[in-house]
Short mmCIF file of C-alpha atoms in Angstrom, two decimals:
data_model
loop_
_atom_site.label_atom_id
_atom_site.label_comp_id
_atom_site.label_asym_id
_atom_site.label_seq_id
_atom_site.Cartn_x
_atom_site.Cartn_y
_atom_site.Cartn_z
CA MET A 6 95.48 188.19 123.83
CA THR A 7 91.80 187.25 123.83
CA VAL A 8 89.73 187.43 127.00
CA VAL A 9 87.12 184.72 127.57
CA SER A 10 84.52 184.75 130.33
CA VAL A 11 83.49 181.45 131.89
CA GLU A 12 80.59 180.78 134.21
CA LEU A 13 81.19 178.01 136.75
CA ASP A 14 78.72 176.52 139.16
CA ASP A 15 79.50 177.06 142.84
CA LYS A 16 80.90 173.57 143.37
CA LEU A 17 83.30 173.76 140.44
CA ALA A 18 84.37 177.30 141.35
CA GLY A 19 85.03 176.16 144.91
CA GLU A 20 87.14 173.23 143.76
CA LEU A 21 89.07 175.50 141.41
CA LYS A 22 89.78 177.95 144.21
CA GLN A 23 90.83 175.20 146.60
CA ILE A 24 93.22 173.62 144.11
CA SER A 25 94.68 176.94 143.02
CA GLU A 26 95.43 177.78 146.65
CA SER A 27 96.97 174.38 147.35
CA LEU A 28 99.17 174.65 144.25
CA GLN A 29 99.91 178.30 144.91
CA THR A 30 98.89 179.32 141.41
CA SER A 31 96.13 181.47 140.02
CA GLU A 32 92.74 180.20 138.95
CA VAL A 33 93.39 181.77 135.55
CA ASP A 34 96.59 179.75 135.11
CA LEU A 35 94.78 176.54 136.06
CA ILE A 36 92.01 177.26 133.56
CA LYS A 37 94.59 177.99 130.84
CA LYS A 38 96.34 174.72 131.61
CA ALA A 39 93.05 172.80 131.56
CA VAL A 40 92.09 174.26 128.18
CA ASP A 41 95.57 173.56 126.80
CA ASN A 42 95.43 169.94 128.02
CA PHE A 43 91.94 169.48 126.55
CA LEU A 44 92.96 170.86 123.15
CA ARG A 45 96.12 168.74 123.10
CA GLN A 46 94.05 165.63 123.85
CA GLN A 47 91.59 166.52 121.08
CA ARG A 48 94.47 166.84 118.59
CA MET A 49 95.85 163.47 119.67
CA ASP A 50 92.42 161.84 119.34
CA ARG A 51 92.04 163.31 115.83
CA ILE A 52 95.49 162.05 114.80
CA ARG A 53 94.77 158.59 116.22
CA ALA A 54 91.49 158.44 114.28
CA GLU A 55 93.28 159.46 111.07
CA ILE A 56 96.04 156.86 111.34
CA LYS A 57 93.93 154.04 112.78
CA PRO A 58 93.10 152.43 109.40
CA TYR A 59 96.79 152.40 108.45
CA ALA A 60 97.83 150.96 111.80
CA GLU A 61 95.19 148.23 111.62
CA ALA A 62 96.25 147.35 108.07
CA ALA A 63 99.81 146.95 109.38
CA GLY A 64 98.60 144.62 112.15
CA PHE A 65 98.59 147.09 115.03
CA LEU A 66 95.23 146.53 116.69
CA THR A 67 96.04 147.60 120.25
CA GLU A 68 98.52 149.86 121.99
CA GLU A 69 100.16 146.68 123.29
CA ASP A 70 100.92 145.72 119.68
CA ILE A 71 102.71 149.04 119.23
CA TYR A 72 104.64 148.76 122.51
CA ARG A 73 105.67 145.21 121.65
CA GLU A 74 106.98 146.38 118.26
CA ILE A 75 109.06 149.24 119.63
CA SER A 76 110.40 147.42 122.70
#
């Protein structure tokens, strides 16, 4: 496992502490989850960008077009 140090400003650190206490989880676990969510979103954005030309060529210009097709 790799250890990463992160510096947070006081406001962000305070919010992190408050939320970790309210959720009864550790600050470390919240940070791990935040990084995981960010990386997952980045992968999705990359995939969307890669398939966008193909979707547009097929007539899918909006997410509504896709939902309408699969509904």
